[in-house]
Structure formats: structure tokens, C-alpha cells
Phi, psi and omega in degrees: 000323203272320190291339191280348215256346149000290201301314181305281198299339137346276214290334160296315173304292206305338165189174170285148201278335210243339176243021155275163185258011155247050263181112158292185180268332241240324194242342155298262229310323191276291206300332186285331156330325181268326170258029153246339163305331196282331190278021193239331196272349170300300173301316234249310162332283197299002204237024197264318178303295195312333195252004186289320181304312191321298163347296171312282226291317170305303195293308168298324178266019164289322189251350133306308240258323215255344176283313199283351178308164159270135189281167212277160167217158167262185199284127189319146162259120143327352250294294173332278185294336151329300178268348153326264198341293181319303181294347175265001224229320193266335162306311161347279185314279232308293165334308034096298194262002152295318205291333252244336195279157206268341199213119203226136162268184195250026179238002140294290196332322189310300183288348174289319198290323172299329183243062114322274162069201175280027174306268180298025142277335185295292202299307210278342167304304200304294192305318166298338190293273194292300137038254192288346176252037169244308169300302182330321175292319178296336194263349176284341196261340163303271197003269175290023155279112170304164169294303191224203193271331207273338153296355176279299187297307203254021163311136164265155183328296200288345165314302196280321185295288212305286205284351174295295179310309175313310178317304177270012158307279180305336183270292183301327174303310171299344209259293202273024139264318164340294202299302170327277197297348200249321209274309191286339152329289178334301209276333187253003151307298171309308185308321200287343188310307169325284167336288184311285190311345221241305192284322170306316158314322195290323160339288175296306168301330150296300193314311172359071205326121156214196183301163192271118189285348154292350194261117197288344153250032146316315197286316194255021145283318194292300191296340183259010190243350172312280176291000170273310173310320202274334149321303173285303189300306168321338215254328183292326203290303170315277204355280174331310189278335160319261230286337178271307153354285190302341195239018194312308185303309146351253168333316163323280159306333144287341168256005162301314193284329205283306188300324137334298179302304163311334173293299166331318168290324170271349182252006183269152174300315180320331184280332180277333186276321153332294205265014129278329163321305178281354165269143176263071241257113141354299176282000182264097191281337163214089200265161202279181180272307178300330193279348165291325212268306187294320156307297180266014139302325190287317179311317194280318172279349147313315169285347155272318199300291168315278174301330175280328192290326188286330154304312195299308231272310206288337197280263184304349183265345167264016173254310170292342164262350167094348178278064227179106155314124162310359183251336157345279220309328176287340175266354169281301180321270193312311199306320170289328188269005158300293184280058138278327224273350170292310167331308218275287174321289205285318160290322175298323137342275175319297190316306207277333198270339199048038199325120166083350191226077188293302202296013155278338202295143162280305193272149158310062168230168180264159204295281174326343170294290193296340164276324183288283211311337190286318160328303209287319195261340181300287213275342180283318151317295184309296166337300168297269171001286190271002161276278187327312223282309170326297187270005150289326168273346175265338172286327166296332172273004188029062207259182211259157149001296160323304177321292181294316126011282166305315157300324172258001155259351158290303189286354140310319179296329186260339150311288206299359212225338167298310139011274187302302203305357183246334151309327187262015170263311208261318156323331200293309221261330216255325166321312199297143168277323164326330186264345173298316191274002156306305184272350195320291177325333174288308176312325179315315194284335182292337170299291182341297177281338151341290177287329170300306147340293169297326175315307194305340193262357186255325193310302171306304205280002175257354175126321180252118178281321193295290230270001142296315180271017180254347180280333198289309182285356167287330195277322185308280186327324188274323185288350167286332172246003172289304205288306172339296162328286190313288175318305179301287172007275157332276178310349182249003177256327189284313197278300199297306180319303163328307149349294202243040163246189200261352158284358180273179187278341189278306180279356190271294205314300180306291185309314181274335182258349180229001182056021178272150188286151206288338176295299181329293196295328158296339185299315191262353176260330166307302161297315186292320190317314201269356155263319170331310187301330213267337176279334164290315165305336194253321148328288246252328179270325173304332163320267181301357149285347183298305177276030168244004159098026185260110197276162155297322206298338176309303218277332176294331166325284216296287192317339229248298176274008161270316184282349178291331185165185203166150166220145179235100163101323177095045156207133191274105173279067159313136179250340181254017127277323161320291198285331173290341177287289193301324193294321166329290189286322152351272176328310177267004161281313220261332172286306180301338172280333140336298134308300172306306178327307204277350168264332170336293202281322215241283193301309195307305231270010148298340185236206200244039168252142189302181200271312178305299215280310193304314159322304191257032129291292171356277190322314181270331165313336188275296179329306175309328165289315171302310183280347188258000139287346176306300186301300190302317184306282187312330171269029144287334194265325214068041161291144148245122215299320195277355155274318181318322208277330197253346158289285192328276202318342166258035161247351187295348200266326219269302175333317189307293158313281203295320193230059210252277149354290177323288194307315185303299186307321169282330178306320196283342162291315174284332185299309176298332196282323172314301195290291183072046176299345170231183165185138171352121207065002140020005266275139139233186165200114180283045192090251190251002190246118196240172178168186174253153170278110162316266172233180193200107186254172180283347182255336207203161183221139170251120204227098166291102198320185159269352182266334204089343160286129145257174220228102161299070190285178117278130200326324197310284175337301162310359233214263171240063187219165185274137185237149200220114182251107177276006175201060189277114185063351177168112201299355182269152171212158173284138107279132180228164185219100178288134166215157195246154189226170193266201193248323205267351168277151174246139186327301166316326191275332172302309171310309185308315190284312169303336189253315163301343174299291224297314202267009172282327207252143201284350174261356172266122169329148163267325180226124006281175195260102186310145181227156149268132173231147211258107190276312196193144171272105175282168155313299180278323165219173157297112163264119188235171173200122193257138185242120193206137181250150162236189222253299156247132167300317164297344196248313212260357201287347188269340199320306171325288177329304204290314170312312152338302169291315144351273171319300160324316138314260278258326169284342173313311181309307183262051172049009173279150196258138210218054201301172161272166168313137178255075168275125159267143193246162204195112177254116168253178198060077162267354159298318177305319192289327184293340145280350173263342156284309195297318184306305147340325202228348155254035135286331187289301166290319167314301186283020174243335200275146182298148169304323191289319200302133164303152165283339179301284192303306180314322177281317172307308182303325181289311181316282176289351183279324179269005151262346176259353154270347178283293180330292180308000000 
């Protein structure tokens, strides 16, 4: 109290508190501040005695509390996934302090980007890794969390060092995925930084203003800049020729070696296997779909593999023998990879268009089409090829600006316009109406290029070349992975199906050694086919996105960290939990199936249970499997079954309502595989419906007539409805057969001839002992019924017939008599009938009778022809 009372007599010696007048607002306002702390601490004072015991007493059960506690540890280390991090953690900073600089060309931005790398698939990998076993940890440690204080208190030690060790478990755990996800954040923060930067450059760099080829003096700068450039060019070209001079002996020997090597090549069976590969027999009018696909695969890869390995080989062996200027040499690189890629061009042509050999085609064109175009692709490849060779020798002569300009803006003018001419062969051709609906998907692309077309050619002559000629070269290019697209298509579809049928060694393999069936095994060449398809689609667009400054490793990233997880909404989607859950549950479907085969094959049929019971074994092993893949499959995904549990019970009621039938029908299915009032080969009879029972499912039981139909019943019905089951606990059954006999026949004799039919046929039981019984004195006959049993009702059911026909012969033989029915018919008021006949017939008569006739003699005649029908 006395230290509070300080501050106050301080702020008083030092001035008047409440009138000087040299007092700021600002030091009024902190001294009243200061004596209301002082009146508050005043209070809290005089309250000190009275709360002190409290005091205490809270502060002892703190430090109970702090004894029964677990004690703390820190958090476990990783050292292994540490230093991954550290190390994805100083590339970063490197990437960081590159980017920082205001002006990166684009073959840093390149290398920044490589070494980038797979940093956020990795990180996002690491995180997907630890993921489940940080929840596992997280739930051990709820587990082991006492309830109250006094489970806290009467906890054993070691219990608490366990969640103390879990605890710090979980905190490391926790600790290196924050950093994983903060790293791959991190990492794809750049990358797209990178990305922006990148595309931005690509941006400038096409757009990029220069002179107009439209402008004449553009042409006579280019022409007063001539003779001094072709002068500095001769004089670079002797170097070369110097420097190759100077090496002869060399040189010599290397191309000494190449030609050799080629000959070699050409005289090796590979070259006869090519070149059968590559041939196309004309005559062949319907050739199968793979061998048009592999054929024009081989064309194709023949005209790229041969100019590239002969460049390559011709390439390296003159760098290695040394005779290549280095600045030759820069110019040698395009000028080789120029003609690879016309080679390239011009056979992937020949492959898809088939000139002359319409039954090879791949595409929907017409023969004229497809003979104009082949010119058209020729010469648009000579163009690239000497547009490359050209602007690698001008640059290397260090020739001026114009030049290039100019070069690259004819062979744009001249793309584009080769373009149009291969568009109006095709526009030309595509008029047939027979060929539209072939080609319609294709037509869709022809306007585009049109407008692209035009672009290459008006685009130079407006000032922008580079970007005429990236249009030019885009329509080459595109149209190069378009026929590519086409051609893999084909070919991953012809091959895989071909693949998986059952004359191959791959469906022979699959059907005898894994038992799958011939659908199945197409079933499964149909889906790989149809990923096949979506991964070649997905090559062919990152292909065409590459030169707009979109890299694959981008598009691959990005995908590569949506599948470790993503979130929408704030609920987290893994898909490489997802898919790993289905190969899980797959697995444990395909192990109950296994399973099931291996009780089927080997254990039921050891032991002494019936075709039913081993059948509602089936049943429930498969089910039972089904649901405990189900369950692993969801804690694989990382669901927790107790939100599962807590969704289904509020869908139960609506679920209830809805699928009410459904519910009944499955219940009433366990009920039957428990209960087992039938089982599977059965005779039952079902309402109007007799058969054997087939199968007996958890929704439905299928029961096959004597007609050969089947009868889908629902278990409900059966449940509660009546069912007559013959060979319910024991497969013998009574047949009886009723027969009527004449009056005039004896009895004994029916009987005796009735009990040798029985005891003659090989399907009547001897015990019990067939009997006759004498039933009824019928209207018509003696009524007997011969009684008898037989051994299966299912197998034996014909017996009743066969005894029939028996009973048939056997009373003809012994004069027993079988009547028909005996009706006497008895009429009354027969005077009434006798008078509506006479009346009948003199009617009859009157209108037969002559005209000339008296009526007296007509009626008299009626009189007596109707007393001599009475009489009679």
C-alpha cells in the first residue's frame, strides 16, 4: 500500500495536481490515471486478508494439477524429412534472390525455373506421407486424454510418458508438414512468378515493332546494305573453307567413317525390316486397322530416326575429329535440325495422307486432295528448313538486321499464303456432300486457319514480322501435331485392342493363368486404350502450349500438386488418397474373390454341407468382404467412419421412406440365407409358379420354371407369402395317381395291375410300399388312386408319367374299361314343346302349299302331317 502511495506524493511535490497552470492536458490525463490505479490498488489491498486462504488453496491445486499432469517433452525430430525441407528451403532463397534482378532473359528465367523442379510434388508428397500417421497419432492421443482431474490423478505413469511421447510426436509431425505445405506454397508461388515472367517476354518478343515490308525504303537500305554484307559473308565463308582445307586429313576420315557407317546400314537386315515395315501393298483393298496404323507409323519414324542418327553421327564425329569452326558449327545445329524436321514433316504426311493408296489413309480426304497437298507440305518444309539454315548463316556472318527481317518476313508471306492453297484443296474437295459428314470435325479447324493465314501475311507487311512468323510457324507446327495426334490415336487404339484379345499371347496369358473371361479381358484393353487416348491428348496439347510460353513442367506441376490434395471451400480433396482407396478396396474385393473360388474349389466341397448351405457360405463371404473393403477403403481416404456414421443415420430416415421396398427385400434376404427355408436346386412353388431355385441373393431369389423361364420373386414375398417346398429336409416324395374304372370292372383286378405298374418301375421306392386305395364310388366310374413313393422329386418327378402310360397299355390288355362320362337329359312341359312344333310345321306348310288350294284341305293336311309327327 505504502509503495502505491508513491507515485501520488512524487506527482504532488512536482506540481499542483489540480491548479498549475503549467500542466498539459496530456500529464493531467496520466496523473488522474495514476490515482485511479492508486484508489483501485487501495481496494484490492484492504481484500487481501479475506482472499488469501483462497489463494492458497487455488495455488495448491495448481501444482496438484501440475504434478498429475503429463510431463512435457519436446517436440520429436525428424532429421531425415528436415533436411529435405532445409534444402528445398535454400533453393528457394536462391530462386528468390535470381528473381529479384528487374531484367532476366529467358533462358535464366529457364534455369530458375528447372531448378525449381519438382519441389512442390515433392513437398506435397512428404505431406501427403505423414498426413495419416499424424492423425493416427492425433487420435491416440484423445484416446489417452483423462476425462476429469480425478482420471488425471489415478492415471499410471506410464500411461502419461506414452501421451507425453505421442504428444511430442504429434508436434513434430505437425511442425514438418506446416513446412511442407508453406514449402510447396512457397515453391508454386515462384514457379507461377516465373511462368508470368516468361510469357510476358514471349509477349514482347513477338509483338516486337520493326520495319515494314511493305515500305520502300525498307527494300533500298536492304539493297545499299548488300554489297558490303555479301563481301563480309565471302570472306567469313573462306574461313571455313580455310579451316576445313587446313584438315583435310581429318575430315576425310570422318566422313570416310559416316559413309562407311551408312552403307553398313544399308546392307544390314534392318534396313529389309524397314523396309518392309514401310511398304504399302496398293492392292490390298482393306487392310486391318493396325497394319494401316503400324505402317504409318514406321514411315514415319523412318523419315525422322535416318536423317536424325545420320546428322547426329555426321555432326559428332566432325566435332570430334575437330574439324568444325566454332562458328561453322553454330550453324550447322539448325541447318541439321532443319532438315530433321522437314523429313519429319513430309513423311508424317506420306504416313496419314497416303497419296495414291486411298485404302492406307488414316484421315477422311479425297484422293485429289490428298495428291495436291503432298506438293503444298513439301514446299512449306523446304521453306522451314532454309528459313532455319538462312537465319543461323546470317547471324553468324554478322550480317545487319535488315536481312534478317526480310528473310523472316518472306518466309512468313510465304507460309501463309502456301496455307490458304492447302486450305482451298481442301475447302475444294470437302464440297462433296458424300465427304461432309466425314470431315465435319475437321472443317471446324478451317476458318481458324484461315484467319491465322491471313494474319501471317498481313502482319509483316504491317511492321510485325516476328509475330508473322511465329503465326507461320504455328500453323506448320500445329498441323505436324494434329496429324501426330491422329496417327498415336489410331495406333494406341488398333494396338492395344489387338493387344487384349484372346488370340494374343497377352489374352491367352490373362484367360488361363488369371481366369479372366474374354469380355473382361476386352473390358480391360478398352479402358487402357481409353487412358492411352487421354494421355496422348494431353502430350499433344502441352505440345501446343509449349510455344506460347506455357512449359509441360508447368502444366505438370500444377497437376502433380492437385493430385497430392487441393481444397474447395475449406474441405481438403486428395485424389492420391482417393485413387489409393479404390486400388485398396479393388485388392480386397479381388482377395474375397479368391477367397471365395478357394472355398468353392477346395474346403466346401470336403466337407458334408449341402449345395444350400455352401451357396449362403458364398453369399456371406462375398458380402462380408465387400463391406470390410469398404471400411479399409474409407480409412485409407481418411474418412472418419464416425462422421460416416453420423451422415448415414441422418440419411436413414429419408433413406427409410425412400428405399422402403429395397430395405424390406434385403432384410428379408438374410433372413432367408439364415433361416434357409429352401436352398439353391429346390423344387419350390411360389404362388402360380413351380421351378428349381437357381439363386438366392440378399434382394431377390431366382427360380426357373419347367418352361425354361425365369421368375425374379422378391425375397419379401417369400418371407410373406406361402411357399411349398418338395424337398424341404428330405428329397423323397409321394406321387398319387387317380383312375376311374367302369362299374362292370373288378376291383381286385384293378388293384393287382396297379400295384405291378408300381412295383415294375425303376424310380418307385420298394419302402415304403406302394399302395391302392379304393376312394369313391364315382357318378361314372370306380375311383382308385394308386400311391407311391419316390426317392428325388427333382430327378424322379417323371415317374407319375411314365406310370401312366403303363396304366394305359396295361388296362387295354386286361379288358379293363376306362368310361367316358354318362349324362341322361329329362324334359319337362313337353305338351307346351308339342305344341310349338305342330305350330312349326304348319307353318311351314301354309307357305309350301299351292295357291289354287282350298284352305280347308290345306289346314286339314297340317292337321294330320302334325298328328303323325306327334304320333311318331
Amino acid at each position: 500500500m505504502t509503495s502505491m502511495r508513491i507515485p501520488l506524493r512524487r506527482a504532488c511535490a512536482a506540481g499542483n495536481l489540480f491548479g498549475a497552470p503549467n500542466l498539459s492536458a496530456g500529464a493531467l490525463f496520466r496523473l488522474l490515471l495514476v490515482a485511479f490505479l492508486v484508489a483501485f490498488s487501495s481496494v484490492a489491498v484492504a481484500q487481501e486478508s479475506g482472499a488469501q486462504p483462497e489463494a492458497g488453496a487455488a495455488t495448491g491445486a495448481e501444482a496438484a494439477s501440475q504434478a498429475d499432469a503429463a510431463p512435457a517433452l519436446p517436440p520429436q525430430a525428424f532429421p531425415e524429412e528436415q533436411a529435405r525441407i532445409d534444402a528445398w528451403r535454400a533453393t528457394l532463397e536462391r530462386v528468390e534472390r535470381g528473381l529479384q534482378a528487374e531484367r532476366i532473359d529467358d533462358v535464366t528465367l529457364s534455369d530458375l525455373r528447372r531448378q525449381l523442379g519438382t519441389i512442390p510434388m515433392h513437398a506435397a508428397g512428404l505431406k501427403a506421407k505423414l498426413q495419416p500417421r499424424l492423425q493416427a497419432v492425433n487420435q491416440r492421443v484423445e484416446q489417452l486424454k483423462p476425462a476429469d482431474e480425478q482420471a488425471a490423478r489415478s492415471q499410471a505413469e506410464a500411461i502419461k510418458l506414452e501421451h507425453a511421447q505421442l504428444q511430442a510426436e504429434a508436434a513434430g509431425l505437425q511442425a514438418i508438414v506446416q513446412q511442407a505445405d508453406f514449402i510447396a506454397l512457397r515453391a508454386q508461388q515462384n514457379i507461377d512468378i516465373i511462368g508470368e515472367r516468361r510469357r510476358a517476354l514471349f509477349t514482347s518478343s513477338i509483338l516486337q515493332r520493326s520495319q515494314s515490308l511493305a515500305d520502300p525504303s525498307f527494300w533500298f537500305d536492304l539493297a545499299a546494305a548488300t554489297p558490303e554484307t555479301l563481301a563480309n559473308q565471302s570472306g567469313v565463308v573462306g574461313h571455313w573453307f580455310g579451316a576445313l582445307i587446313e584438315r583435310t586429313g581429318r575430315s576425310a576420315a570422318g566422313v570416310l567413317v559416316v559413309v562407311m557407317g551408312f552403307a553398313a546400314f544399308l546392307l544390314s537386315p534392318g534396313r529389309r525390316w524397314l523396309t518392309r515395315r514401310t511398304s504399302r501393298d496398293p492392292s490390298v483393298l482393306h487392310p486391318s486397322g493396325l497394319a494401316r496404323a503400324t505402317a504409318a507409323a514406321a514411315i514415319t519414324l523412318a523419315n525422322l530416326l535416318i536423317p536424325a542418327i545420320a546428322f547426329f553421327v555426321l555432326y559428332q564425329a566432325m566435332s570430334i575429329l575437330g574439324v568444325l569452326p566454332a562458328d561453322l558449327a553454330a550453324v550447322l545445329r539448325p541447318v541439321f535440325f532443319g532438315l530433321t524436321f522437314a523429313s519429319f514433316f513430309y513423311g508424317l504426311s506420306i504416313a496419314v495422307l497416303a497419296p495414291e493408296r486411298p485404302s492406307w489413309r488414316l484421315v477422311d480426304v479425297t484422293d485429289a486432295a490428298a495428291e495436291k497437298l503432298i506438293p503444298v507440305i513439301v514446299a512449306m518444309a523446304v521453306i522451314i528448313a532454309g528459313g532455319l539454315a538462312l537465319d543461323a548463316f546470317l547471324k553468324a556472318t554478322h550480317a545487319p538486321l535488315s536481312f534478317a527481317v526480310a528473310a523472316q518476313g518472306l518466309g512468313a508471306v510465304a507460309l501463309g499464303i502456301l496455307a490458304m492453297i492447302a486450305l482451298r484443296f481442301v475447302a475444294r474437295e470437302d464440297d462433296d456432300e458424300s465427304q461432309q459428314g466425314a470431315s465435319s470435325a475437321w472443317r471446324l479447324l478451317i476458318p481458324v486457319t484461315w484467319a491465322v493465314a491471313a494474319l501471317t501475311v498481313v502482319a509483316p507487311l504491317a511492321g510485325f514480322v516476328a509475330f508473322g512468323r511465329f503465326a507461320a510457324l504455328q500453323i506448320v507446327f500445329t498441323t505436324a501435331v494434329l496429324m501426330s495426334l491422329v496417327l498415336l490415336l489410331r495406333l494406341a487404339d488398333e494396338a492395344i485392342s489387338y493387344g487384349f484379345s484372346v488370340q494374343t499371347r497377352i489374352g491367352g496369358f490373362m484367360r488361363q493363368a488369371i481366369g479372366f473371361k474374354p469380355n473382361t479381358i476386352s473390358q480391360i484393353g478398352v479402358i487402357l486404350a481409353g487412358f492411352a487416348r487421354l494421355v496422348v491428348i494431353m502430350i499433344a496439347i502441352m505440345a501446343l502450349l509449349a510455344p506460347w510460353g506455357i512449359q509441360s513442367e508447368d502444366v505438370v506441376g500444377t497437376f502433380a500438386s492437385a493430385f497430392f490434395g487441393f481444397e474447395i471451400g475449406g474441405f481438403a480433396f486428395s485424389p492420391s488418397a482417393i485413387l489409393g482407396a479404390i486400388v485398396v478396396f479393388i485388392i480386397v474385393i479381388v482377395a474375397t474373390r479368391g477367397f471365395q473360388r478357394w472355398l468353392d474349389g477346395r474346403l466346401l466341397p470336403q466337407t458334408s454341407l449341402d449345395a444350400g448351405l455352401r451357396t449362403s457360405i458364398h453369399t456371406g463371404v462375398g458380402y462380408v468382404g465387400a463391406a470390410i473393403a469398404g471400411l479399409v477403403a474409407f480409412s485409407y481416404a481418411g474418412l472418419n467412419l464416425q462422421n460416416v456414421a453420423i451422415v448415414a443415420s441422418a440419411l436413414s430416415v429419408g433413406i427409410g421412406f425412400g428405399l422402403q421396398s429395397i430395405v424390406n427385400n434385403f432384410v428379408s434376404g438374410i433372413i432367408l440365407l439364415a433361416e434357409r427355408p429352401f436352398k439353391v436346386g429346390d423344387r419350390i412353388e411360389v404362388g402360380q409358379n413351380m421351378g428349381i431355385v437357381q439363386r438366392v441373393s440378399v434382394r431377390a431369389t431366382q427360380i426357373q420354371t419347367f418352361d425354361n423361364v425365369t421368375v425374379i420373386v422378391p425375397n419379401a414375398d417369400l418371407i410373406s407369402g406361402q411357399v411349398v417346398n418338395w424337398m424341404h429336409g428330405d428329397f423323397s416324395a409321394r406321387l398319387k395317381i387317380p383312375v376311374g374304372v367302369s362299374y362292370d370292372s373288378d376291383p381286385e383286378q384293378v388293384r393287382r395291375v396297379l400295384l405291378e405298374i408300381a412295383m415294375d418301375n425303376p424310380r418307385v421306392l420298394k419302402i415304403p410300399e406302394p399302395f391302392v386305395s379304393f376312394t369313391d364310388f364315382g357318378a361314372d366310374a370306380l375311383q382308385f388312386t394308386l400311391f407311391c413313393h419316390v426317392g428325388n422329386i427333382n430327378a424322379d418327378a417323371g415317374a407319375a408319367s411314365d406310370m401312366r402310360f403303363e396304366i394305359a397299355r396295361r388296362f387295354r390288355e386286361e379288358k379293363i374299361e376306362m368310361p367316358f362320362g354318362q349324362r341322361e337329359i329329362h324334359l319337362r312341359d313337353l305338351a307346351s314343346i308339342e305344341g310349338l312344333v305342330r305350330e312349326l310345321f304348319d307353318g311351314r306348310a301354309a307357305t309350301s302349299a299351292p295357291a289354287s288350294s282350298q284352305p280347308g284341305q290345306t289346314r286339314a293336311k297340317r292337321r294330320k302331317s302334325a298328328a303323325e309327327a306327334a304320333g311318331e
